[in-house]
XYZ file of C-alpha atoms in Angstrom:
81
model
C -49.401 65.776 31.099
C -47.124 63.451 33.070
C -49.061 60.428 31.822
C -48.493 61.456 28.208
C -44.775 61.940 28.814
C -44.506 58.526 30.501
C -46.385 56.924 27.596
C -44.066 58.526 25.017
C -40.973 57.393 26.936
C -42.409 53.872 27.169
C -43.013 53.719 23.408
C -39.497 54.964 22.678
C -38.028 52.376 25.058
C -39.969 49.522 23.474
C -38.883 50.595 19.994
C -35.247 50.927 21.087
C -35.094 47.274 22.163
C -35.476 45.961 18.632
C -34.725 47.243 15.176
C -37.062 44.613 13.753
C -40.494 45.664 12.555
C -43.257 45.312 15.102
C -45.905 45.636 12.384
C -47.073 42.329 10.953
C -49.461 41.942 8.059
C -52.366 39.578 8.611
C -52.726 38.328 5.046
C -52.306 34.593 4.496
C -49.829 34.087 1.668
C -47.485 31.255 2.754
C -43.745 31.795 2.322
C -40.681 29.731 3.217
C -37.537 31.041 4.917
C -34.492 29.051 3.837
C -31.158 28.375 5.519
C -28.627 25.708 4.459
C -29.596 23.353 7.298
C -33.265 24.193 7.990
C -36.477 25.810 6.691
C -39.199 27.868 8.338
C -42.813 28.108 7.106
C -44.543 31.415 7.720
C -47.988 32.837 6.977
C -46.573 35.664 4.815
C -43.358 37.380 3.716
C -43.449 40.180 6.313
C -43.689 37.631 9.136
C -40.621 35.773 7.834
C -38.660 38.996 7.358
C -39.375 39.816 11.005
C -38.358 36.311 12.170
C -35.141 36.622 10.155
C -34.402 40.008 11.748
C -35.057 38.674 15.267
C -32.796 35.674 14.605
C -30.001 38.060 13.580
C -30.536 40.171 16.719
C -30.168 36.972 18.777
C -26.874 36.033 17.080
C -28.309 33.435 14.705
C -28.182 33.669 10.916
C -31.099 35.276 9.120
C -32.739 33.511 6.206
C -30.619 33.473 3.062
C -33.717 33.297 0.891
C -37.470 33.745 1.298
C -39.635 32.124 -1.368
C -43.353 32.067 -2.033
C -45.181 28.895 -1.002
C -44.676 26.285 1.681
C -41.264 24.779 2.393
C -40.376 21.481 0.794
C -40.101 18.563 3.216
C -36.704 17.088 3.991
C -35.063 19.717 6.191
C -35.782 20.313 9.878
C -37.676 23.403 10.987
C -35.467 26.357 11.968
C -35.798 27.692 15.493
C -38.022 30.750 15.815
C -35.408 33.010 17.426
């Protein structure tokens, strides 16, 4: 019984650290996260939405737009977090 209670408290603590989704889809459907000064290629939209959320939690701007397909060359790659 104590082990179950500890497990539940652990899960609640992990979820409380971040409001970003911890569930990532494994489908490969490339998308591009766009900011004015950089781009970020991701394997799918849900991955980029999560990266954008984590950037915002770390005080950086989230992507202003996420488009289908790979990013066009010419801008540097945005930092992950």
